[in-house]
PDB file of C-alpha atoms and ligand atoms in Angstrom:
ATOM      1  CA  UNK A   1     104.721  84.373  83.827  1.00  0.00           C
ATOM      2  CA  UNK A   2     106.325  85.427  87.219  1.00  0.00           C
ATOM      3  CA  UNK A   3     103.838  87.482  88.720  1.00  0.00           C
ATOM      4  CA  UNK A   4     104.949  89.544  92.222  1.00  0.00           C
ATOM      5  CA  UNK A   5     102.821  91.606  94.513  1.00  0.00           C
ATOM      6  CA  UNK A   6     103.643  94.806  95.161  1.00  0.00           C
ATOM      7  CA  UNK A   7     100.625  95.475  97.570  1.00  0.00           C
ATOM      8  CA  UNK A   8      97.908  93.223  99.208  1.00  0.00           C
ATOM      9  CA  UNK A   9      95.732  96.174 101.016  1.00  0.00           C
ATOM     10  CA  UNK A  10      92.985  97.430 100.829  1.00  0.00           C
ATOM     11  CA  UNK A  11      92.780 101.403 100.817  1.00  0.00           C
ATOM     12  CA  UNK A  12      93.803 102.648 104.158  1.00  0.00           C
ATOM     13  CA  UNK A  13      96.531 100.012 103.948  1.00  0.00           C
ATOM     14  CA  UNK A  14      97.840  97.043 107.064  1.00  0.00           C
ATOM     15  CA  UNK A  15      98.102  98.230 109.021  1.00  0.00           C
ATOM     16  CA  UNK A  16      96.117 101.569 109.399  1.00  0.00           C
ATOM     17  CA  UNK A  17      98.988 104.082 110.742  1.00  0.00           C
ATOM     18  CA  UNK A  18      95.794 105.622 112.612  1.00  0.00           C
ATOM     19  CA  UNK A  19      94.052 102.767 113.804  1.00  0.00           C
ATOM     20  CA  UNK A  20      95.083 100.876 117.185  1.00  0.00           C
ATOM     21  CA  UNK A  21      92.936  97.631 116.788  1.00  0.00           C
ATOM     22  CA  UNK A  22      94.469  94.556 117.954  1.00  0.00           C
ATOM     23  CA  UNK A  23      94.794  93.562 113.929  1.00  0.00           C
ATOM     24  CA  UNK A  24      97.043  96.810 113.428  1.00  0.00           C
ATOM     25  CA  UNK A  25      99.184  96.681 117.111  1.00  0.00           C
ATOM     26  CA  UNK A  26     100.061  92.863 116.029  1.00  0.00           C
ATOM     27  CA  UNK A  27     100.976  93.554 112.609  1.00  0.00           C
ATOM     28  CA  UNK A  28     102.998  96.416 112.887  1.00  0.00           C
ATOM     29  CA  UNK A  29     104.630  94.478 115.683  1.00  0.00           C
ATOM     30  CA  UNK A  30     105.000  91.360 114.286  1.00  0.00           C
ATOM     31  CA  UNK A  31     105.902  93.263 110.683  1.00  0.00           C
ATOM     32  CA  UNK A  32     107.216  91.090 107.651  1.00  0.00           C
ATOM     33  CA  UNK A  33     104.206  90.059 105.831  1.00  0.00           C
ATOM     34  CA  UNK A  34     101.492  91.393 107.682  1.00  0.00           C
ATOM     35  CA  UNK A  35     102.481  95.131 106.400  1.00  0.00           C
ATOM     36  CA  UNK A  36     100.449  95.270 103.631  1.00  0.00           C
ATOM     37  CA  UNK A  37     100.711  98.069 101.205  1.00  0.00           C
ATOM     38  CA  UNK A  38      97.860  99.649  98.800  1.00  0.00           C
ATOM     39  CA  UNK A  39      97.482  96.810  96.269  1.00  0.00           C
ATOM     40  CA  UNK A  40      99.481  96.811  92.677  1.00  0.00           C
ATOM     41  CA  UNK A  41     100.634  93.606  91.186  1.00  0.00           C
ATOM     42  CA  UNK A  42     103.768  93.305  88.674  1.00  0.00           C
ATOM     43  CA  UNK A  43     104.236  91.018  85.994  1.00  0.00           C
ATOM     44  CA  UNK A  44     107.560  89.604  84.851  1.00  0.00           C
ATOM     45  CA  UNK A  45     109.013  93.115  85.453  1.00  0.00           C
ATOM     46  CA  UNK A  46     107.054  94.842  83.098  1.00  0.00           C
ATOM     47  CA  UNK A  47     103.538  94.511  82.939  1.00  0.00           C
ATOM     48  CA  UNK A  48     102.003  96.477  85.987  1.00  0.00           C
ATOM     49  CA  UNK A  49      98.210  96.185  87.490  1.00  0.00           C
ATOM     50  CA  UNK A  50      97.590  99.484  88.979  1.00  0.00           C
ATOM     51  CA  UNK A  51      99.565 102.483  88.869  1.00  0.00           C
ATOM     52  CA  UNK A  52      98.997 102.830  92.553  1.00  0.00           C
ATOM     53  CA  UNK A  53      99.979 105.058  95.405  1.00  0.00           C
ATOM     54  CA  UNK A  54     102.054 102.451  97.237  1.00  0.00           C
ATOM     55  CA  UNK A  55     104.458 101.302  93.972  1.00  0.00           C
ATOM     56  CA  UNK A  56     107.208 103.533  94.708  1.00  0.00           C
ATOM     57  CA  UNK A  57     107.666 101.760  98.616  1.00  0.00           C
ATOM     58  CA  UNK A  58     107.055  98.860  97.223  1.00  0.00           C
ATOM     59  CA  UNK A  59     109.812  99.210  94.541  1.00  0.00           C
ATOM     60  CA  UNK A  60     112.135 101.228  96.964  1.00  0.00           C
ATOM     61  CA  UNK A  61     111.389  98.514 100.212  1.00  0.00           C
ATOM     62  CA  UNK A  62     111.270  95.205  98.455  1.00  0.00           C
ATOM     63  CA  UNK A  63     114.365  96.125  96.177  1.00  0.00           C
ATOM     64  CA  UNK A  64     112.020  95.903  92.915  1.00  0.00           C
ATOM     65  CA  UNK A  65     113.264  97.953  90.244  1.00  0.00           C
ATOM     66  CA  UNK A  66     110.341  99.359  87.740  1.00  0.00           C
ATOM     67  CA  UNK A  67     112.841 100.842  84.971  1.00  0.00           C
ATOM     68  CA  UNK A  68     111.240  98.317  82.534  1.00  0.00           C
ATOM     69  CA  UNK A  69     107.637  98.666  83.176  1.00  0.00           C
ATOM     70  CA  UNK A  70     106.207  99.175  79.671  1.00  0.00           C
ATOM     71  CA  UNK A  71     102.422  98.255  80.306  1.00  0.00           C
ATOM     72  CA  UNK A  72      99.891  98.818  82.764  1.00  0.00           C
ATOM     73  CA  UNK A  73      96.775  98.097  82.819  1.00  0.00           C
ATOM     74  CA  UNK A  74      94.334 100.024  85.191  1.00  0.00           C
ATOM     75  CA  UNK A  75      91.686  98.376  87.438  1.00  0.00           C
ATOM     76  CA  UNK A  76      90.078 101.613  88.009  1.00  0.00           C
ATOM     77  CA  UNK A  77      90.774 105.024  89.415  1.00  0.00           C
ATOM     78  CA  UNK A  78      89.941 105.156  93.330  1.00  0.00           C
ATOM     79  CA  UNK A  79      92.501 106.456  94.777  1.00  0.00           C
ATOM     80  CA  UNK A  80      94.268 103.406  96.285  1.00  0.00           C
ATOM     81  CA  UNK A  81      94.854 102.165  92.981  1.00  0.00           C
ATOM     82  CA  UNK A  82      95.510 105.018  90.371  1.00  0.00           C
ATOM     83  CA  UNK A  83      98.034 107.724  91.460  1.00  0.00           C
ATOM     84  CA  UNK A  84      99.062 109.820  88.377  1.00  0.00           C
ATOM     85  CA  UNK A  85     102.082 111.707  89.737  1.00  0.00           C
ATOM     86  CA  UNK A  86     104.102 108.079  88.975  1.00  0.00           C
ATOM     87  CA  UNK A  87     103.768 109.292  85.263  1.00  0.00           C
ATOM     88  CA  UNK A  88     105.723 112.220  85.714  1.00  0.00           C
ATOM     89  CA  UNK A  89     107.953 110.591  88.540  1.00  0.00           C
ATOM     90  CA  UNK A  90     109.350 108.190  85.600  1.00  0.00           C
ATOM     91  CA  UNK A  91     109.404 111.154  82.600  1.00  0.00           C
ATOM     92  CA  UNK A  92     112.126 113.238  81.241  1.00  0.00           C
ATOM     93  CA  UNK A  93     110.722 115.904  83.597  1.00  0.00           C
ATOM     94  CA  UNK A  94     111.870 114.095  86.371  1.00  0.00           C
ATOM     95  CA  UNK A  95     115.448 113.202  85.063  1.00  0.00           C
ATOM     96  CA  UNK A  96     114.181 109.720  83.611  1.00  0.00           C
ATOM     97  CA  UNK A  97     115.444 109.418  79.961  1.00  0.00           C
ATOM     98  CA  UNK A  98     115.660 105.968  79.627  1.00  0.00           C
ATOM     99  CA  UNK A  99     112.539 104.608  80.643  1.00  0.00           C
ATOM    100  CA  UNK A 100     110.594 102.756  78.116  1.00  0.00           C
ATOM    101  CA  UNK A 101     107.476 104.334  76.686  1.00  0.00           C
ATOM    102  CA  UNK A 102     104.420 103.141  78.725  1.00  0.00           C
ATOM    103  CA  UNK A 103     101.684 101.182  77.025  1.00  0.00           C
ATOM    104  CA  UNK A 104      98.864 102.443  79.306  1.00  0.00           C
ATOM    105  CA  UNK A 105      94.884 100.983  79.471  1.00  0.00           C
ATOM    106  CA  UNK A 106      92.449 102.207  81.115  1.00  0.00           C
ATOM    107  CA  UNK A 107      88.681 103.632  81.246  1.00  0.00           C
ATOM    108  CA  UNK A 108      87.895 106.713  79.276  1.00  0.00           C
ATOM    109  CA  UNK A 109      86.862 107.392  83.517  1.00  0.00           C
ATOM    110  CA  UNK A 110      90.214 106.136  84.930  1.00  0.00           C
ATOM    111  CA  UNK A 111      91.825 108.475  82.027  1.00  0.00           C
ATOM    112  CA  UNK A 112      89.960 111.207  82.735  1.00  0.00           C
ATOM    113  CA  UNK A 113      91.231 111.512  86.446  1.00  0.00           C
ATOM    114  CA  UNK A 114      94.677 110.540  85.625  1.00  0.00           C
ATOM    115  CA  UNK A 115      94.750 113.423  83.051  1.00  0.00           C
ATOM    116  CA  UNK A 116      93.536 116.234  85.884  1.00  0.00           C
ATOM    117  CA  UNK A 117      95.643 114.982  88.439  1.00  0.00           C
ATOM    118  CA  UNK A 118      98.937 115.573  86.407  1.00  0.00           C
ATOM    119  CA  UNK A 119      99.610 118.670  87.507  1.00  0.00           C
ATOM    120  CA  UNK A 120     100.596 121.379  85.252  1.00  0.00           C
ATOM    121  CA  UNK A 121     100.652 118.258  82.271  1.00  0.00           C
ATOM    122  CA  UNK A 122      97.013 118.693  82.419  1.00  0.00           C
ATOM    123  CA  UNK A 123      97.135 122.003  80.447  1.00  0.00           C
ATOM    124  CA  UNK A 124      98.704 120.696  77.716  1.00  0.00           C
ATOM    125  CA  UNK A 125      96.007 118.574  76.097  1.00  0.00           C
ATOM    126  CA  UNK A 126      96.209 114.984  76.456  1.00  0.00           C
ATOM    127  CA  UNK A 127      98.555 114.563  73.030  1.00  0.00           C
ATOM    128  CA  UNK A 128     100.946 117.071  74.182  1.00  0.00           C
ATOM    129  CA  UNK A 129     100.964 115.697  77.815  1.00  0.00           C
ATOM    130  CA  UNK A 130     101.218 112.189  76.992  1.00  0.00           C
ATOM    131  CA  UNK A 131     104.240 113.159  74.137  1.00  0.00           C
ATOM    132  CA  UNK A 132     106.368 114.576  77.522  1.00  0.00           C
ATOM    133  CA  UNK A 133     105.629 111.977  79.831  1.00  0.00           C
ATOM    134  CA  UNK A 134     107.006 109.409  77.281  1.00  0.00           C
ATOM    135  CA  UNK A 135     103.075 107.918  77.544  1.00  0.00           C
ATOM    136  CA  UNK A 136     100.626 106.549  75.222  1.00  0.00           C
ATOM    137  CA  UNK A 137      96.908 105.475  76.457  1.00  0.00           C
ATOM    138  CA  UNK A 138      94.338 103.001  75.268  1.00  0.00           C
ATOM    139  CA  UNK A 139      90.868 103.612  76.624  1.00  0.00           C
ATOM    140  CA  UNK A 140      89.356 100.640  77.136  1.00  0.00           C
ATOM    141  CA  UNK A 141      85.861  99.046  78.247  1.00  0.00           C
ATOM    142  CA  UNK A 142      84.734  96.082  79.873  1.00  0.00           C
ATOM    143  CA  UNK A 143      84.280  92.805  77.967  1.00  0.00           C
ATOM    144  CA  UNK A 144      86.957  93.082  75.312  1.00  0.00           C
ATOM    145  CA  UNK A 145      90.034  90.811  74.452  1.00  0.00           C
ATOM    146  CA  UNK A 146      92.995  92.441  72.716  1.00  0.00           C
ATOM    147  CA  UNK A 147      97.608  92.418  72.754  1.00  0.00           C
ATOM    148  CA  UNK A 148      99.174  93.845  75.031  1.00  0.00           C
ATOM    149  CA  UNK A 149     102.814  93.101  73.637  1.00  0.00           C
ATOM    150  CA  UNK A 150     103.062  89.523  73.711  1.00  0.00           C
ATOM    151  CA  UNK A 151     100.617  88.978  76.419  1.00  0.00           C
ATOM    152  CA  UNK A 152      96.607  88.416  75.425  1.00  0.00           C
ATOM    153  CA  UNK A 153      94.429  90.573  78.003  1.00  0.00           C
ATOM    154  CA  UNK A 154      90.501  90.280  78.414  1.00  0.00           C
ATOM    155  CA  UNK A 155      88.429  92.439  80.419  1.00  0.00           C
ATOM    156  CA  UNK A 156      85.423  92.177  82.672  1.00  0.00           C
ATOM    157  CA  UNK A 157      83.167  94.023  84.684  1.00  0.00           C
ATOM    158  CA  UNK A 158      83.453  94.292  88.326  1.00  0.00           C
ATOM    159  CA  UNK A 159      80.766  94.638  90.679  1.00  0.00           C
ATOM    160  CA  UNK A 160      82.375  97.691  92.562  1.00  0.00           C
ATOM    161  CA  UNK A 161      81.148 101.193  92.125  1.00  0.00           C
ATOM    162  CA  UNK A 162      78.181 101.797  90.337  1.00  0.00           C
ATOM    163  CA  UNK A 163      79.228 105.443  89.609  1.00  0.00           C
ATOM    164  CA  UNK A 164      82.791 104.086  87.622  1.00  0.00           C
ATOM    165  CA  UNK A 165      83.175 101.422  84.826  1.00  0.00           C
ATOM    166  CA  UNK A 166      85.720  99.101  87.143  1.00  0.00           C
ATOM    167  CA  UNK A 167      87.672  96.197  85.518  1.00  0.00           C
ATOM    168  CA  UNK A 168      88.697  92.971  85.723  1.00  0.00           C
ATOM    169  CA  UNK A 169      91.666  91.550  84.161  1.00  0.00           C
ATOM    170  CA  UNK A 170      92.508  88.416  82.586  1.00  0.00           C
ATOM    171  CA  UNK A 171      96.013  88.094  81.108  1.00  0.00           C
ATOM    172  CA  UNK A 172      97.443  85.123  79.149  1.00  0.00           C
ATOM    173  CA  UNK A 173     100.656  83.834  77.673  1.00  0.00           C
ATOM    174  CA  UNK A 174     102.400  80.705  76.185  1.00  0.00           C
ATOM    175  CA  UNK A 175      98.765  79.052  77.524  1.00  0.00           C
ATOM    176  CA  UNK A 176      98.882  80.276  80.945  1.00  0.00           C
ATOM    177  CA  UNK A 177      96.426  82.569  82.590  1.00  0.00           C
ATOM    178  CA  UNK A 178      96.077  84.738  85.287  1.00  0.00           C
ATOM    179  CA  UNK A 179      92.894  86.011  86.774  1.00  0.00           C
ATOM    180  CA  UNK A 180      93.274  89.641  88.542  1.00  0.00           C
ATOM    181  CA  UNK A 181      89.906  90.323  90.188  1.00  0.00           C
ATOM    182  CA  UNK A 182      89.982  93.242  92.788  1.00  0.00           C
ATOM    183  CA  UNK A 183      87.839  95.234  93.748  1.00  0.00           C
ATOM    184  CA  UNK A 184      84.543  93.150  93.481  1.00  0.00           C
ATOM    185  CA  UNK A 185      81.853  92.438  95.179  1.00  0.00           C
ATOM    186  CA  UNK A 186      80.106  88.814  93.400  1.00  0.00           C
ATOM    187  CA  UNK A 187      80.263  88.954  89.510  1.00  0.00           C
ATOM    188  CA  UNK A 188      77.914  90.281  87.980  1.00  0.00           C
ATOM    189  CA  UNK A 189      76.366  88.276  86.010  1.00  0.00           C
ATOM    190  CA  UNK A 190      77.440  89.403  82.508  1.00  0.00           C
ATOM    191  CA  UNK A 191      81.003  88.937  83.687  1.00  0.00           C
ATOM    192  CA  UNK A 192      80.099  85.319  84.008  1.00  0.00           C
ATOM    193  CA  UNK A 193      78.607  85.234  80.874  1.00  0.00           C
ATOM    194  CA  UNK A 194      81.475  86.685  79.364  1.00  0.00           C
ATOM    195  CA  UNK A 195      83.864  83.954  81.247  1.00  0.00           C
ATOM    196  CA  UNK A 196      81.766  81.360  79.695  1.00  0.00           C
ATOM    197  CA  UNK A 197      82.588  82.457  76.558  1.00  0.00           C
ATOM    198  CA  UNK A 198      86.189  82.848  77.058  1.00  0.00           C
ATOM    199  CA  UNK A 199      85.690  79.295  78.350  1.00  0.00           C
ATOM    200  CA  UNK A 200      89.450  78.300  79.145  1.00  0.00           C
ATOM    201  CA  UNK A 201      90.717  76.824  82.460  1.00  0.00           C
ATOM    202  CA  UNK A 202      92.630  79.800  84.499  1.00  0.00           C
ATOM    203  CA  UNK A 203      95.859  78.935  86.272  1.00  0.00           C
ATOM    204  CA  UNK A 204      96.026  81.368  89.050  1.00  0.00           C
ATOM    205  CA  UNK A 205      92.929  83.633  90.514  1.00  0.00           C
ATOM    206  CA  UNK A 206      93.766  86.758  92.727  1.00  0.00           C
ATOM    207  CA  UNK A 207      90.452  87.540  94.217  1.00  0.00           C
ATOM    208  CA  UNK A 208      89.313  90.384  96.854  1.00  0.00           C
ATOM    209  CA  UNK A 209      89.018  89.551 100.473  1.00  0.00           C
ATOM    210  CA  UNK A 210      88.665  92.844 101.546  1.00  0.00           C
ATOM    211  CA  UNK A 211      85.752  92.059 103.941  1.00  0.00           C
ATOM    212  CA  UNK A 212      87.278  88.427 105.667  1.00  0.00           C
ATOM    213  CA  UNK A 213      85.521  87.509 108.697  1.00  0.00           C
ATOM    214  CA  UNK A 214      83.113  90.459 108.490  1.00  0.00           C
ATOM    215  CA  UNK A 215      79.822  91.515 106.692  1.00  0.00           C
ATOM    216  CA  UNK A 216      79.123  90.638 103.030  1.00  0.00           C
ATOM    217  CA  UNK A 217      78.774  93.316 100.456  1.00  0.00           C
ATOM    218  CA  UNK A 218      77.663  93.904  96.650  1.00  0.00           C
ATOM    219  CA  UNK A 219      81.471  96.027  96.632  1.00  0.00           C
ATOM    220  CA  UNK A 220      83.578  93.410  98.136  1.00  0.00           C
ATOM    221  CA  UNK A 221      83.909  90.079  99.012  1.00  0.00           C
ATOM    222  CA  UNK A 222      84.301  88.648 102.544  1.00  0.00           C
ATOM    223  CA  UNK A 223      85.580  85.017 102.674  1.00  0.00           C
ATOM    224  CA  UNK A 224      81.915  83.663 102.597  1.00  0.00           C
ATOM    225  CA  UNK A 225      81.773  85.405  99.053  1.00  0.00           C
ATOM    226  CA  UNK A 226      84.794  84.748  98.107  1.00  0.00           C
ATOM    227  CA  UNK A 227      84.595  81.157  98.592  1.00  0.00           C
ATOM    228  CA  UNK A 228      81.093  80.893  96.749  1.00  0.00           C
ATOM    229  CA  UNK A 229      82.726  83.260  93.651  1.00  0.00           C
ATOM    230  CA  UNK A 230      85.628  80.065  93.583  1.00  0.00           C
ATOM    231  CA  UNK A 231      83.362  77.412  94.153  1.00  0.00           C
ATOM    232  CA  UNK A 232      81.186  78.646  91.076  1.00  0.00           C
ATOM    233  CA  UNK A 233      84.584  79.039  88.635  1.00  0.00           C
ATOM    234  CA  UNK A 234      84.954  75.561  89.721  1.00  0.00           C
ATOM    235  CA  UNK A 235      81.459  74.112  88.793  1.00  0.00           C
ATOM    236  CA  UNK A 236      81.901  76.637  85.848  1.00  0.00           C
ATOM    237  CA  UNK A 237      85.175  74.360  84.498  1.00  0.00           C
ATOM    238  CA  UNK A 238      87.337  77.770  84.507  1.00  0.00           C
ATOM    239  CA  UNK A 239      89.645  76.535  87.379  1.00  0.00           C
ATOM    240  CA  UNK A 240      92.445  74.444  85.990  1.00  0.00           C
ATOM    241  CA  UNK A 241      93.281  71.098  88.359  1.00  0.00           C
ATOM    242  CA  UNK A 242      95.988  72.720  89.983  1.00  0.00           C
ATOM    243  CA  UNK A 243      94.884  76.104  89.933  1.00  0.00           C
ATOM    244  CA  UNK A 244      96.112  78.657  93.049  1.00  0.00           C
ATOM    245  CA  UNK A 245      93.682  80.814  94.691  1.00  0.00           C
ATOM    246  CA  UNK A 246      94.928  83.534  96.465  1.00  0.00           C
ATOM    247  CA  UNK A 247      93.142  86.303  98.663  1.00  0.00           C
ATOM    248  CA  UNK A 248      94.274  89.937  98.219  1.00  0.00           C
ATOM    249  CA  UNK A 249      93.039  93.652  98.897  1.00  0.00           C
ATOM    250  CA  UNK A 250      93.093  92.691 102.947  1.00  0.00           C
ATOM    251  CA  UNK A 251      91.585  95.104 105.037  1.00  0.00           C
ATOM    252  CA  UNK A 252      92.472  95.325 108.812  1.00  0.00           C
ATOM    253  CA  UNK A 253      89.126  95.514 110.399  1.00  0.00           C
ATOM    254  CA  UNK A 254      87.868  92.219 108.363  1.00  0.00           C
ATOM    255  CA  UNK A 255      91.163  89.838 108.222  1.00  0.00           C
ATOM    256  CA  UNK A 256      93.408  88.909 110.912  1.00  0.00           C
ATOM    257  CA  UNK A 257      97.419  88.830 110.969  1.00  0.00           C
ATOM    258  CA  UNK A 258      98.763  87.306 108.061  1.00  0.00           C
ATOM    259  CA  UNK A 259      99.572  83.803 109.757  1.00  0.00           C
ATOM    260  CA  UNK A 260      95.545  83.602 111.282  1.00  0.00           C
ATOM    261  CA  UNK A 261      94.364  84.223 107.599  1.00  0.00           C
ATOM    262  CA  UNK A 262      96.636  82.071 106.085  1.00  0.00           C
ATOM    263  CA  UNK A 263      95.627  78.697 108.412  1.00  0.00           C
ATOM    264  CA  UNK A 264      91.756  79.559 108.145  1.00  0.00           C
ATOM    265  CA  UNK A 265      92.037  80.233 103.883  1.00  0.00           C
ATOM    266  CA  UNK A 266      94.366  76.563 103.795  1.00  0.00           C
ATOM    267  CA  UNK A 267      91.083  74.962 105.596  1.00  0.00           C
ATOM    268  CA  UNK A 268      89.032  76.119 102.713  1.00  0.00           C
ATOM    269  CA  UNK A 269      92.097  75.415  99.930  1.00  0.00           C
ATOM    270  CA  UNK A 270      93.024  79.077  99.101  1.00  0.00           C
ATOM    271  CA  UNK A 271      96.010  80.782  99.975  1.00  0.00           C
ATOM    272  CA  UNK A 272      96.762  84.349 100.934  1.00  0.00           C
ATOM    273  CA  UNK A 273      98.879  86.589  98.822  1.00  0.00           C
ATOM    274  CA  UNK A 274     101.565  88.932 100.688  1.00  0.00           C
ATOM    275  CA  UNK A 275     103.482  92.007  99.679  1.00  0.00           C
ATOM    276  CA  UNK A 276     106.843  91.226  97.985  1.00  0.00           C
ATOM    277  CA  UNK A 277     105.353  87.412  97.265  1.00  0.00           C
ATOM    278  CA  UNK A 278     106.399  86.519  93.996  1.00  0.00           C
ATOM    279  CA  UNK A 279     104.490  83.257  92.248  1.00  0.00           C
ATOM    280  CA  UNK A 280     105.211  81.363  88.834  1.00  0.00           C
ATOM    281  CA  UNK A 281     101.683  81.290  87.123  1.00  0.00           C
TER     282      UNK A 281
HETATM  283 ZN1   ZN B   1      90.841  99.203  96.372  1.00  0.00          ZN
HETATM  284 ZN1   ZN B   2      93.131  98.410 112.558  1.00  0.00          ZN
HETATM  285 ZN1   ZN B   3      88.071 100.456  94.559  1.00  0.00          ZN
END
């Protein structure tokens, strides 16, 4: 799988266009990799994680085209990840007639807000709506394993928002695996029972490190957190030898310039994902 990030930030993006920190001034001086965009990641041109609000710069910036994209699968519905205007931006409505049909999964939640953010698409009932937008939905729930085209997906719980059902991904194919695991806080524990059970070695892990060098929290990791969450994969025999760690959902006021977090994550033996980075799993 060739799996390329389309944002590494977490929600008020890297930098904040209102904040004048010394993270922010250096970054947006400095540009290249440490302007991180709202996070989304795409898979071999056609699989996207998060329908989010930064895909369209992304695609338009990093020359990225997303005419193929025929599954996404949906992390959960705050606002930096879900933005539902992208289904009409790629439906006949909008001049698109080409476009694939999308394959889209998400909560019964996630759904929910999709379906009254899509403007006058909302009235039409979600058959109707989804039959113009050239759109077909799978509500889904934590803890199952099913196809999406020829990749094998399994979800898991996050520990994120208590007052959403947020999910974790992992997707497989030809015996490789991927690991997409923003936004969390430590796993709950049922998620590690349920990665126990799926009991295979992952190739690649994309983990949260919204919180860095700052305070710990039950919603995100800092690098403290994130390190123990690794360490116990490891002990756990999920991690294949050679498997690549990398840091994403980077917020400003946690995480220095990209460079800074890239030498302190190699001390630990992770590495730090960047917008536009594309990686072989
Ligand atoms: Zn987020
Ligand atoms: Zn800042
Ligand atoms: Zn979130």
């Amino acid at each position: 799988m060739r799996a390329q990030f389309l944002g590494t930030a977490a929600a008020e993006g890297y930098p904040d266009p209102f904040c004048g920190c010394a993270n922010c001034r250096s970054a947006q001086e400095l540009g290249g990799p440490n302007l991180r965009k709202r996070s989304s990641l795409l898979i071999n041109g056609e699989l996207l994680i998060d329908l989010g609000p930064d895909v369209l710069a992304a695609a338009q910036m990093h020359g990225i085209s997303l005419a193929q994209v025929c599954y996404c699968l949906q992390t959960h519905e705050h606002q930096d990840h879900l933005h539902p205007a992208l289904f009409i931006a790629r439906s006949p409505y909008c001049g698109v007639h080409d476009a694939p049909l999308l394959h889209f999964y998400s909560t019964q939640g996630a759904l929910d807000l999709a379906t009254r953010d899509m403007g006058h698409f909302a009235t039409l009932g979600m058959d109707e709506a989804c039959a113009r937008l050239n759109l077909a939905v799978y509500p889904i729930e934590p803890f199952q394993t099913f196809a999406v085209g020829p990749y094998q997906v399994s979800t898991v719980l996050a520990a994120h928002d208590p007052t959403i059902v947020p999910l974790l991904y992992i997707i497989e194919r030809e015996g490789r695996s991927l690991f997409y695991a923003t936004d969390t806080g430590p796993l709950p524990e049922a998620t590690w029972q349920a990665l126990r059970a799926w009991g295979r070695r992952l190739d690649v892990v994309i983990m949260d490190h919204t919180l860095g060098f700052g305070e710990g929290s039950p919603r995100h990791l800092n690098g403290e957190q994130f390190r123990c969450e690794i360490a116990r994969l490891r002990e756990a025999g999920l991690l294949a030898d050679d498997a690549r760690i990398y840091a994403t959902h980077i917020a400003h006021h946690s995480n220095p310039i990209h460079l800074e977090l890239v030498c302190q994550a190699a001390t630990h033996g992770y590495l730090v994902a960047h917008d536009e980075l594309t990686i072989t799993v």
